[in-house]
Coordinates of C-alpha atoms in Angstrom, one line a residue:
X3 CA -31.3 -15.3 27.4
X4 CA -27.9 -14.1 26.4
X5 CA -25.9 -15.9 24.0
X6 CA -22.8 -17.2 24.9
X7 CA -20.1 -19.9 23.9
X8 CA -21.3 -23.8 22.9
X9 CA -20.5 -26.6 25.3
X10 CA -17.2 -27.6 23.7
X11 CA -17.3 -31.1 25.4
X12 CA -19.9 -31.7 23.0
X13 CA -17.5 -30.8 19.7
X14 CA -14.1 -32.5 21.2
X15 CA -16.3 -36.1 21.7
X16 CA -17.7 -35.7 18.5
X17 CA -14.5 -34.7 16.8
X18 CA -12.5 -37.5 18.6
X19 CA -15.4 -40.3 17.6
X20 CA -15.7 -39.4 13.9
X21 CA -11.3 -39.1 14.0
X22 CA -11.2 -42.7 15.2
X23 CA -14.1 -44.0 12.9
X24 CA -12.4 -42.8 10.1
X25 CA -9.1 -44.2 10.7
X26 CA -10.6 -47.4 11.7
X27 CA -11.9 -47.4 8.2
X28 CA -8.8 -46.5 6.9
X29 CA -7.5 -49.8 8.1
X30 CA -10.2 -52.2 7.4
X31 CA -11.2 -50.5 4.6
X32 CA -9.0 -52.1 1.7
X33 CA -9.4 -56.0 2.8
X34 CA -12.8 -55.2 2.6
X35 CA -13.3 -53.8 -0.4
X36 CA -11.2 -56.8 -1.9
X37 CA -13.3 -59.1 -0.3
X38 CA -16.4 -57.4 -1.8
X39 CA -14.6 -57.7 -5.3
X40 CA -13.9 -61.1 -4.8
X41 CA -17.5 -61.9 -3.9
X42 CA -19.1 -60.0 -6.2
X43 CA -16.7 -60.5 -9.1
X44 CA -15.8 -56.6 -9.0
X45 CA -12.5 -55.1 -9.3
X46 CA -12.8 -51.5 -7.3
X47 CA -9.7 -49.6 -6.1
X48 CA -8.9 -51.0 -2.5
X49 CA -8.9 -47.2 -1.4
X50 CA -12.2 -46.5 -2.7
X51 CA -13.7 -47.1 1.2
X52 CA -11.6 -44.7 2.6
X53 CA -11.7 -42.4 -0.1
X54 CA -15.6 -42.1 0.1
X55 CA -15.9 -42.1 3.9
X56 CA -13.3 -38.8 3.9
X57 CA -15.6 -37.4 1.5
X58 CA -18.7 -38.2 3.8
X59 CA -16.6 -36.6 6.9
X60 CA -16.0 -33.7 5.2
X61 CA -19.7 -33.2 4.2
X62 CA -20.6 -34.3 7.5
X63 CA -18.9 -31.4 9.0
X64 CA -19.9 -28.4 7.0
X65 CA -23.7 -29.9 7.5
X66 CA -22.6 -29.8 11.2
X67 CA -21.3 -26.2 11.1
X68 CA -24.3 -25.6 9.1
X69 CA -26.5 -26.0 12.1
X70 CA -24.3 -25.1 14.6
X71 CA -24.4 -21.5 12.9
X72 CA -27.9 -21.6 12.1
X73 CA -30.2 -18.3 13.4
X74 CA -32.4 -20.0 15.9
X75 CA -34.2 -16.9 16.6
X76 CA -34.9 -15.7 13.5
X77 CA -36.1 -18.8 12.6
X78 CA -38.5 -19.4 15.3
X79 CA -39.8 -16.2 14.9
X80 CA -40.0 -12.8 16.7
X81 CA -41.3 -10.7 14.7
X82 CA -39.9 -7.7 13.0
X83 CA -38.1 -8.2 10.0
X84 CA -38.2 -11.7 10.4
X85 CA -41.2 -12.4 9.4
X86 CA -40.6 -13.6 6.2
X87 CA -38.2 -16.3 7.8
X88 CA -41.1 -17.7 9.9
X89 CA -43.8 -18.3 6.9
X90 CA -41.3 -20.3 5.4
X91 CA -40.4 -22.2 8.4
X92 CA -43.1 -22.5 10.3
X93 CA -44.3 -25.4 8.5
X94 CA -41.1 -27.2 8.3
X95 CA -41.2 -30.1 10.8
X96 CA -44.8 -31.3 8.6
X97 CA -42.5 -30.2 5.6
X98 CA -39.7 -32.9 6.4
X99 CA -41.8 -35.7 8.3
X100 CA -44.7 -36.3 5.8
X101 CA -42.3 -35.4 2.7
X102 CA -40.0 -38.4 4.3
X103 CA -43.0 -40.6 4.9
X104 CA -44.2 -40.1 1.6
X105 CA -40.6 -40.7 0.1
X106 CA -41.1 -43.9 2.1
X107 CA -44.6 -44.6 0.2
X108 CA -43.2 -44.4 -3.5
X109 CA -40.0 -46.5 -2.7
X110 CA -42.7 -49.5 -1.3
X111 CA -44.5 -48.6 -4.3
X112 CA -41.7 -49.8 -6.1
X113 CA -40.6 -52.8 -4.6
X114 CA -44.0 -54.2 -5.1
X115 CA -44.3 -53.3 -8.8
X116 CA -41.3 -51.8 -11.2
X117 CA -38.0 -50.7 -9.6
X118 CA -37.7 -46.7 -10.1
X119 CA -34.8 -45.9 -11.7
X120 CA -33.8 -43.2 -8.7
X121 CA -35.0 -46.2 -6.5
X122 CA -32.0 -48.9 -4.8
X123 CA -33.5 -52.1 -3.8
X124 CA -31.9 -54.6 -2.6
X125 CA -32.7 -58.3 -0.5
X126 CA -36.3 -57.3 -1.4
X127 CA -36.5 -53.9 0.4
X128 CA -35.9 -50.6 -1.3
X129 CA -34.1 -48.5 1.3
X130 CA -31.8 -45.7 -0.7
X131 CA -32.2 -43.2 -3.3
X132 CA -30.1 -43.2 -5.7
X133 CA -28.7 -39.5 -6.6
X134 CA -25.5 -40.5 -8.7
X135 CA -22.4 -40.2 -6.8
X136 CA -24.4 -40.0 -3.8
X137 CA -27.1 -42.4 -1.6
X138 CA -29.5 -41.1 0.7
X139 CA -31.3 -43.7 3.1
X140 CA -34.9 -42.8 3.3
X141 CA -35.4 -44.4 7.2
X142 CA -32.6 -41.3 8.0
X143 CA -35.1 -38.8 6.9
X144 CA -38.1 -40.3 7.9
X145 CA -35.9 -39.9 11.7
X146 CA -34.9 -36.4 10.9
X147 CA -38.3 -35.3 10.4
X148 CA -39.6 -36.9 13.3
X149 CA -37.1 -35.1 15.7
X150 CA -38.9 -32.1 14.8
X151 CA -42.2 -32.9 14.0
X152 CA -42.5 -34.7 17.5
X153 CA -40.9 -32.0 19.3
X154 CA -43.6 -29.4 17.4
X155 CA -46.7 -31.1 18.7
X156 CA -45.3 -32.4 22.3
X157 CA -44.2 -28.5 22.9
X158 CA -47.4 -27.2 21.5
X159 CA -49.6 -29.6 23.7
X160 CA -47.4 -28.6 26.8
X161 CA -47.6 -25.2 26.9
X162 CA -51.5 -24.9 26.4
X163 CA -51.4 -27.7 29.9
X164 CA -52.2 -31.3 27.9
X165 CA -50.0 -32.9 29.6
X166 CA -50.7 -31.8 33.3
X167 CA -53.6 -28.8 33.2
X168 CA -50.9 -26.6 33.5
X169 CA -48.5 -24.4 32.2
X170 CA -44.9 -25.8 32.7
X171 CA -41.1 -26.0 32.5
X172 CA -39.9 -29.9 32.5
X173 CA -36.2 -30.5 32.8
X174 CA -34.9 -33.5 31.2
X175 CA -35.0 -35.4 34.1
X176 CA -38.9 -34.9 34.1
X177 CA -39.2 -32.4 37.3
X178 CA -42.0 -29.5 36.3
X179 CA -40.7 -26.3 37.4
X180 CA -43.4 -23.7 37.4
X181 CA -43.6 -20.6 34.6
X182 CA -44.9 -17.1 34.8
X183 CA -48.7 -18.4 33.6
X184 CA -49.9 -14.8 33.5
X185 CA -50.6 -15.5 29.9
X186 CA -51.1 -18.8 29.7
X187 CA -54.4 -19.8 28.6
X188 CA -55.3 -21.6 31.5
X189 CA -54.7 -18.7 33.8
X190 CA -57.2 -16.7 31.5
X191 CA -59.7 -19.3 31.9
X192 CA -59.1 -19.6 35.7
X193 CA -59.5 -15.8 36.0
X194 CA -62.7 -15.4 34.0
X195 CA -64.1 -18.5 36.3
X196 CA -63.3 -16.5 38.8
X197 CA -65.1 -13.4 38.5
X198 CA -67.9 -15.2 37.1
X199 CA -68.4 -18.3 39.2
X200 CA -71.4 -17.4 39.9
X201 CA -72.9 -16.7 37.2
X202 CA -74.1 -18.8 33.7
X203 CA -71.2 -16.8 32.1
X204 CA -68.8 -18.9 34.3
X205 CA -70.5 -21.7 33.8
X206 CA -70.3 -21.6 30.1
X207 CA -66.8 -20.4 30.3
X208 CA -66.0 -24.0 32.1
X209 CA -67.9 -26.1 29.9
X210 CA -66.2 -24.5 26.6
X211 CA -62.8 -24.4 28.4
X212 CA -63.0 -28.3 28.9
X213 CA -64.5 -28.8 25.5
X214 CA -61.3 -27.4 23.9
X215 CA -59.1 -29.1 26.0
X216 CA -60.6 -32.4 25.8
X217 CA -60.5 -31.8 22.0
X218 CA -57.2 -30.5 21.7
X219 CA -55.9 -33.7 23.9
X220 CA -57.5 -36.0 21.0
X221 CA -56.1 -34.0 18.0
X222 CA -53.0 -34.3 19.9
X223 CA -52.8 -38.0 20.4
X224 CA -54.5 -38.6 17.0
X225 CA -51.3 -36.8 15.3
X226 CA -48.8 -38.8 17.9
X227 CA -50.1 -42.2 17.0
X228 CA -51.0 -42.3 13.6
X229 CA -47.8 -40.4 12.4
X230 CA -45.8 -42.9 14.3
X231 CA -47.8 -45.6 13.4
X232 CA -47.4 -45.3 10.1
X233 CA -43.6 -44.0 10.1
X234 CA -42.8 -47.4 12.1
X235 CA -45.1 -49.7 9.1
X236 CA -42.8 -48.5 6.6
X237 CA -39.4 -48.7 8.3
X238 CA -40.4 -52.4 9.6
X239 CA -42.6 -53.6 7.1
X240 CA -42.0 -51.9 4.1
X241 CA -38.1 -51.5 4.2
X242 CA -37.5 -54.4 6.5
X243 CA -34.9 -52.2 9.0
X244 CA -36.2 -53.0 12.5
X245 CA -33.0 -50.7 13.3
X246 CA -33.9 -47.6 12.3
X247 CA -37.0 -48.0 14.1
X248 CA -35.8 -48.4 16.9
X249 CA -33.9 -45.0 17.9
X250 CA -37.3 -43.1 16.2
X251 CA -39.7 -45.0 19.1
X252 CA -37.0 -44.2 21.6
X253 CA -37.2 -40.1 20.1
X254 CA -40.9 -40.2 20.2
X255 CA -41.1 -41.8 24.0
X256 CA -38.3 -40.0 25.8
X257 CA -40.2 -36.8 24.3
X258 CA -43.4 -38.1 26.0
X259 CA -41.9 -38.9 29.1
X260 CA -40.4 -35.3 29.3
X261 CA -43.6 -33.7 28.6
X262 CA -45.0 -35.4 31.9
X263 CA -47.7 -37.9 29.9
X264 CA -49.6 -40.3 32.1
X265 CA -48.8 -43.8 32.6
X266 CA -52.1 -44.7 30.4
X267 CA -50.6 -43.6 27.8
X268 CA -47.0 -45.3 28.1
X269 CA -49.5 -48.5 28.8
X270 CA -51.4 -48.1 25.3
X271 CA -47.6 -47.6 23.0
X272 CA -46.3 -50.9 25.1
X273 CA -49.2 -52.6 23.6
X274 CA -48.7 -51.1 20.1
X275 CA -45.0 -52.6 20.5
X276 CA -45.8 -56.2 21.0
X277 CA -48.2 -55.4 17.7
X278 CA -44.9 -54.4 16.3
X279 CA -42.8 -57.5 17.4
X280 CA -45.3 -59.4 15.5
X281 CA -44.8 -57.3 12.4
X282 CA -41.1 -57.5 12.9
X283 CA -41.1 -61.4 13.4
X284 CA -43.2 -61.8 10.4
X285 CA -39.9 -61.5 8.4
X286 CA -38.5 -64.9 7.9
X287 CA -34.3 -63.3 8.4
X288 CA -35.8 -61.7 11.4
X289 CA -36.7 -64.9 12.5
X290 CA -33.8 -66.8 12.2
X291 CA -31.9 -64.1 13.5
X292 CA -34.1 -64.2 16.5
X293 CA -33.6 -68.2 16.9
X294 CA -29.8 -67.4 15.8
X295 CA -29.9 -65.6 19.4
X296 CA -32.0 -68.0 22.0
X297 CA -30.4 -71.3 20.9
X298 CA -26.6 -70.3 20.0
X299 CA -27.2 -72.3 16.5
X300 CA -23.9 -71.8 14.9
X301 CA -25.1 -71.4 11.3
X302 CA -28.1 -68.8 12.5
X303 CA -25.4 -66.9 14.9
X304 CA -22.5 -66.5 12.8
X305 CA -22.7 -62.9 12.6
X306 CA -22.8 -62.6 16.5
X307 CA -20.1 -65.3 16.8
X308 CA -17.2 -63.6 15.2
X309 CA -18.1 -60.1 16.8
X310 CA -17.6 -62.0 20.2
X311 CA -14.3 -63.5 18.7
X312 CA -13.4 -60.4 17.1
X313 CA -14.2 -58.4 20.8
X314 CA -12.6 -61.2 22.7
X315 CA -9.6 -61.6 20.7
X316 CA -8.6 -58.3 21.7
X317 CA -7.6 -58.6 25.0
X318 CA -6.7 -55.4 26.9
X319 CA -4.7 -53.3 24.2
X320 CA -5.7 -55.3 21.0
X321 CA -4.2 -57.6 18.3
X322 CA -2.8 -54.3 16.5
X323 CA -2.4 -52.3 13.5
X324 CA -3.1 -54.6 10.6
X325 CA -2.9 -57.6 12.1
X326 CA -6.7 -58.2 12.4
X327 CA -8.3 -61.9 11.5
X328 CA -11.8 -61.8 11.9
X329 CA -12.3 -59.1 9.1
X330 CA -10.3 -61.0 6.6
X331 CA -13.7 -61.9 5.6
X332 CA -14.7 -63.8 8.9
X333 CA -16.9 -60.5 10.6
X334 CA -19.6 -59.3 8.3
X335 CA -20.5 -55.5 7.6
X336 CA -16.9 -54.9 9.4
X337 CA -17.0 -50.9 8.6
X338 CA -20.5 -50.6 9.4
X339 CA -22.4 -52.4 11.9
X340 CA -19.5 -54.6 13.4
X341 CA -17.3 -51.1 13.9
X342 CA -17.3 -51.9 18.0
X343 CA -15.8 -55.7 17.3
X344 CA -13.4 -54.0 14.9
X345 CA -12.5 -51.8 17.3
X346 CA -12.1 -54.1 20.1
X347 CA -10.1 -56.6 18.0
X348 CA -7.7 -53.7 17.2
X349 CA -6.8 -52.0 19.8
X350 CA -8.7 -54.0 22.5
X351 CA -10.5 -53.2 26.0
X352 CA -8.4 -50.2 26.3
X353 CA -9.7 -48.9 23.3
X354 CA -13.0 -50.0 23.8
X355 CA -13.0 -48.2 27.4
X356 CA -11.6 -44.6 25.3
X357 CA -14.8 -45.2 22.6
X358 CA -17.1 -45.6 25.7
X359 CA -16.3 -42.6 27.5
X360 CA -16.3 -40.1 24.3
X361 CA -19.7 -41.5 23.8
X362 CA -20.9 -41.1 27.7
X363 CA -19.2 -37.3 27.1
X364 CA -21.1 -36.7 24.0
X365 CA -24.7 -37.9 25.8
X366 CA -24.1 -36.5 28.9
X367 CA -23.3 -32.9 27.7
X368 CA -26.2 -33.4 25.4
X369 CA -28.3 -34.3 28.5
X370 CA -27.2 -31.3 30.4
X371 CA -28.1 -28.9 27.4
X372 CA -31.8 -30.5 27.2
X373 CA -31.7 -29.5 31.3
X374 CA -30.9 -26.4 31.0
X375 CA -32.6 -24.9 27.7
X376 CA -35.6 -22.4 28.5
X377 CA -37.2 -22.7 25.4
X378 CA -39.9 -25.9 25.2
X379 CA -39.3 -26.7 21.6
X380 CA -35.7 -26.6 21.6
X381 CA -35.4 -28.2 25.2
X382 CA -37.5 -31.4 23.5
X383 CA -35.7 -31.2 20.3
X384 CA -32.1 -31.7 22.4
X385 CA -34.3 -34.8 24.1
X386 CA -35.0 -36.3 20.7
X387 CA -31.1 -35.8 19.9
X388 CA -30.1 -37.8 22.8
X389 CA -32.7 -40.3 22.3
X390 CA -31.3 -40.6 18.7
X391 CA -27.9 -41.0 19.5
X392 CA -28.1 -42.7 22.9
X393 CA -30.7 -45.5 21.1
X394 CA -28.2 -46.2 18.0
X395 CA -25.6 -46.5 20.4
X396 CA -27.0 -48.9 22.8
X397 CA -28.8 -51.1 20.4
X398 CA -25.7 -51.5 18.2
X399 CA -24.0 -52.4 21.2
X400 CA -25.6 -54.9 22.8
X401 CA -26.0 -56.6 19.2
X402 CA -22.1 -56.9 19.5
X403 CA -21.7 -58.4 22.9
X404 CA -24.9 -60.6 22.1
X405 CA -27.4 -59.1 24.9
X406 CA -29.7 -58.8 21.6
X407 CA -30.3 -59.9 18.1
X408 CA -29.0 -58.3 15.6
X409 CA -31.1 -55.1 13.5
X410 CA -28.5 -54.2 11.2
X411 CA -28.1 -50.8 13.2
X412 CA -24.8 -48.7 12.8
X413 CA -22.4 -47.0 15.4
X414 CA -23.4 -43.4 15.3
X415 CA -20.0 -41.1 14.0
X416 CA -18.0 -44.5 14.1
X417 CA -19.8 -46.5 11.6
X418 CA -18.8 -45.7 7.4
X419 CA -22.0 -44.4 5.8
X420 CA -23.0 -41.1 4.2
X421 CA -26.9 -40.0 5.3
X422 CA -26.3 -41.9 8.5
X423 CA -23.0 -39.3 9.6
X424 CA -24.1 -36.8 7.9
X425 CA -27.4 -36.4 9.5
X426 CA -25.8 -37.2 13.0
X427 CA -23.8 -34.3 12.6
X428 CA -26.5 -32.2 11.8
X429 CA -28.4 -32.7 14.9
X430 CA -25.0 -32.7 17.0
X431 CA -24.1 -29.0 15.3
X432 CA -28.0 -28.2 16.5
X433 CA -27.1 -29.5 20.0
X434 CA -24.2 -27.4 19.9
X435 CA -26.2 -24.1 18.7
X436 CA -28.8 -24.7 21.7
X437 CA -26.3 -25.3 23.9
X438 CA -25.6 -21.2 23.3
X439 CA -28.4 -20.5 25.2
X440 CA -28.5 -22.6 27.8
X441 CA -29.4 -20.8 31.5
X442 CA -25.7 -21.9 33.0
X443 CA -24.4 -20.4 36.0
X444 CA -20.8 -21.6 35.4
X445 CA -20.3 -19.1 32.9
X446 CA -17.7 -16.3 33.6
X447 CA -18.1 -12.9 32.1
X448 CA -15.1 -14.0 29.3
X449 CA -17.3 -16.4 28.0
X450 CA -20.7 -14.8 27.5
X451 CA -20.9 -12.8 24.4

């Protein structure tokens, strides 16, 4: 496949969703801060928001150009020269989801005996590491590793025919379109039955064939469930953010459901999520949140409240510029979960409808890049992107306009936060590097390189 130019819908959404994030912060970000200082008893500079999400944005974007230049080929491997490159990546998507997930271990660790000094805890979960002038959320890397990790073993089970007993090509909307099986091991199989049906040979042949399979399928599922078993116990139980689980179990399923997996299976993870609701109302905020939701209480809704005030306040082009009331302390986590009600309040429906289409632009072209990648692993890691993305934005969404309770999830690229946009932009500059090599037909000769 022929490299050519990236899909530059998928840089102008992104650049135009990050542009209005950050002057949105620039707005809110002072009456916040002196609302945080008058709360906490602090006296930080009324800047300091704005100063530290430019930073972020600017880190953000080199991480993103990072990726987007990134050798894909040499680092999956070819052969040649190299090599090298491939021992020392070919373990990485173990690398990043078990170092996460043990990373997750040590911080529970700590919030049940002595706070780490590296360790930031707070409300009784310990969510961030502490690395100076920096914080790094440990549910971000636990979902970075998981894009990969998941994509690894759903590829790897694909192409030896797991999913469907044979070798195939699934688009992202989840039609199989045959590939050259020639080498496929199931081909060899079928060949060697073949020529020896007759015989005890073939017969061995068969019973062996099945053995593997049978035992690659539970080595398969084993690694599926426990590692997201376990990744989900930590980000629900152990850190308390129901959020972040949610866009990982949306990564893990929409990667099943392209791979072609039977219903069974869909059936036996619907049953591990009402095990998880469970967990998740086990919390006693989660369940005041929850009754917050079904009975309109006032003093359990408050959050939800003032981000339909904030929304409704806004009319069709906003209250304007400065002129905001619900964050003058009304609308809590203004600059990060409550970023849509901000921007509703501000500049209204119009500007709601302008956020809304960047975002359909962004997940669309990301769609159309998963449907038109060759490569397995890279076609499922674009289907883990979208799920990411399309998950956080959803969730956070319908949290604002009150179709759910509230999990504390932020607006991907509009939201303030430093792992959070930083590691969205890394998987966007991988979208955009996939997107190189893309089998599209609407490419002139001008833009092929």
């Amino acid at each position: 496949m022929r490299k050519h130019q990236t899909d530059k819908r998928i840089f102008i959404a992104t650049f135009i969703l990050v542009l209005i994030g950050t002057i949105m912060v620039s707005i809110i970000g002072p009456s916040y801060t002196n609302i945080q200082n008058i709360a906490y008893g602090r006296n930080d500079d009324p800047n300091q928001t704005f100063k530290s999400q430019i930073l972020y944005v600017f880190l953000a974007f080199v991480t993103m150009i990072f990726f987007l230049r990134l050798p894909l080929k040499q680092v999956e491997g070819e052969g040649g020269k190299h090599k090298k490159i491939l021992n020392m990546t070919s373990k990485l998507p173990e690398i990043l989801m078990f170092g996460s997930l043990i990373l997750c271990l040590i911080m529970y660790i700590s919030s049940l005996t002595v706070e780490l000094p590296f360790v930031r805890c707070a409300l009784g979960a310990c969510r961030w590491l502490n690395l100076g002038i920096f914080q790094l959320q440990a549910a971000e890397l636990v979902k970075f590793g998981a894009l990969f990790y998941f994509a690894k073993i759903c590829t790897e089970y694909r192409e030896k025919g797991g999913f469907s007993g044979k070798k195939e090509h699934m688009t992202s909307r989840g039609d199989g379109v045959l590939r050259n099986t020639k080498y496929s091991y199931q081909n060899k199989t079928r060949l060697a039955d073949a020529k020896k049906q007759k015989g005890k040979v073939g017969e061995l042949t068969s019973e062996i064939r099945d053995i593997l399979t049978k035992t690659e399928g539970r080595v398969f599922w084993l690694k599926y469930f426990s590692t997201l078993g376990v990744a989900v116990f930590f980000l629900v139980v152990a850190q308390k953010d129901l959020g972040s689980a949610l866009p990982l179990i949306a990564m893990a399923l929409a990667m099943l459901l392209v791979s072609g997996a039977r219903l069974k299976y869909f059936l036996i993870i619907g049953a591990a999520g009402m095990v998880l609701a469970v967990l998740a109302l086990s919390s006693p905020h989660r369940q005041e949140r929850l009754k917050g939701f079904l009975q309109g209480d006032s003093s359990n809704a408050y959050h939800i409240n003032n981000a339909l005030i904030a929304i409704g306040s806004g009319g069709l082009f906003g209250v304007g510029i400065g002129n905001n009331v619900q964050t003058a302390g009304y609308l809590p986590e203004s600059i990060t979960d409550s970023m849509f009600a901000v921007i509703g309040e501000t500049i209204g429906f119009v500007g709601i409808s302008v956020v809304l289409f960047f975002y359909y632009m962004l997940l669309s072209r990301i769609l159309k890049v998963a449907d038109c990648t060759k490569e397995s692993y890279y076609q499922m890691i674009t289907i883990g992107i979208f799920a990411w993305l399309a998950g956080h934005v959803v969730v956070n969404i319908a949290a604002m306009i009150g179709l759910v309770p509230l999990t504390g999830i932020t607006l991907p690229l509009l939201s303030k936060g430093g792992t959070s946009l930083i590691l969205n932009m890394a998987i966007i500059g991988l979208a955009l590097n996939i997107s190189q090599y893309t089998m599209r037909a609407d490419l002139t000769d001008a833009e092929r390189k």
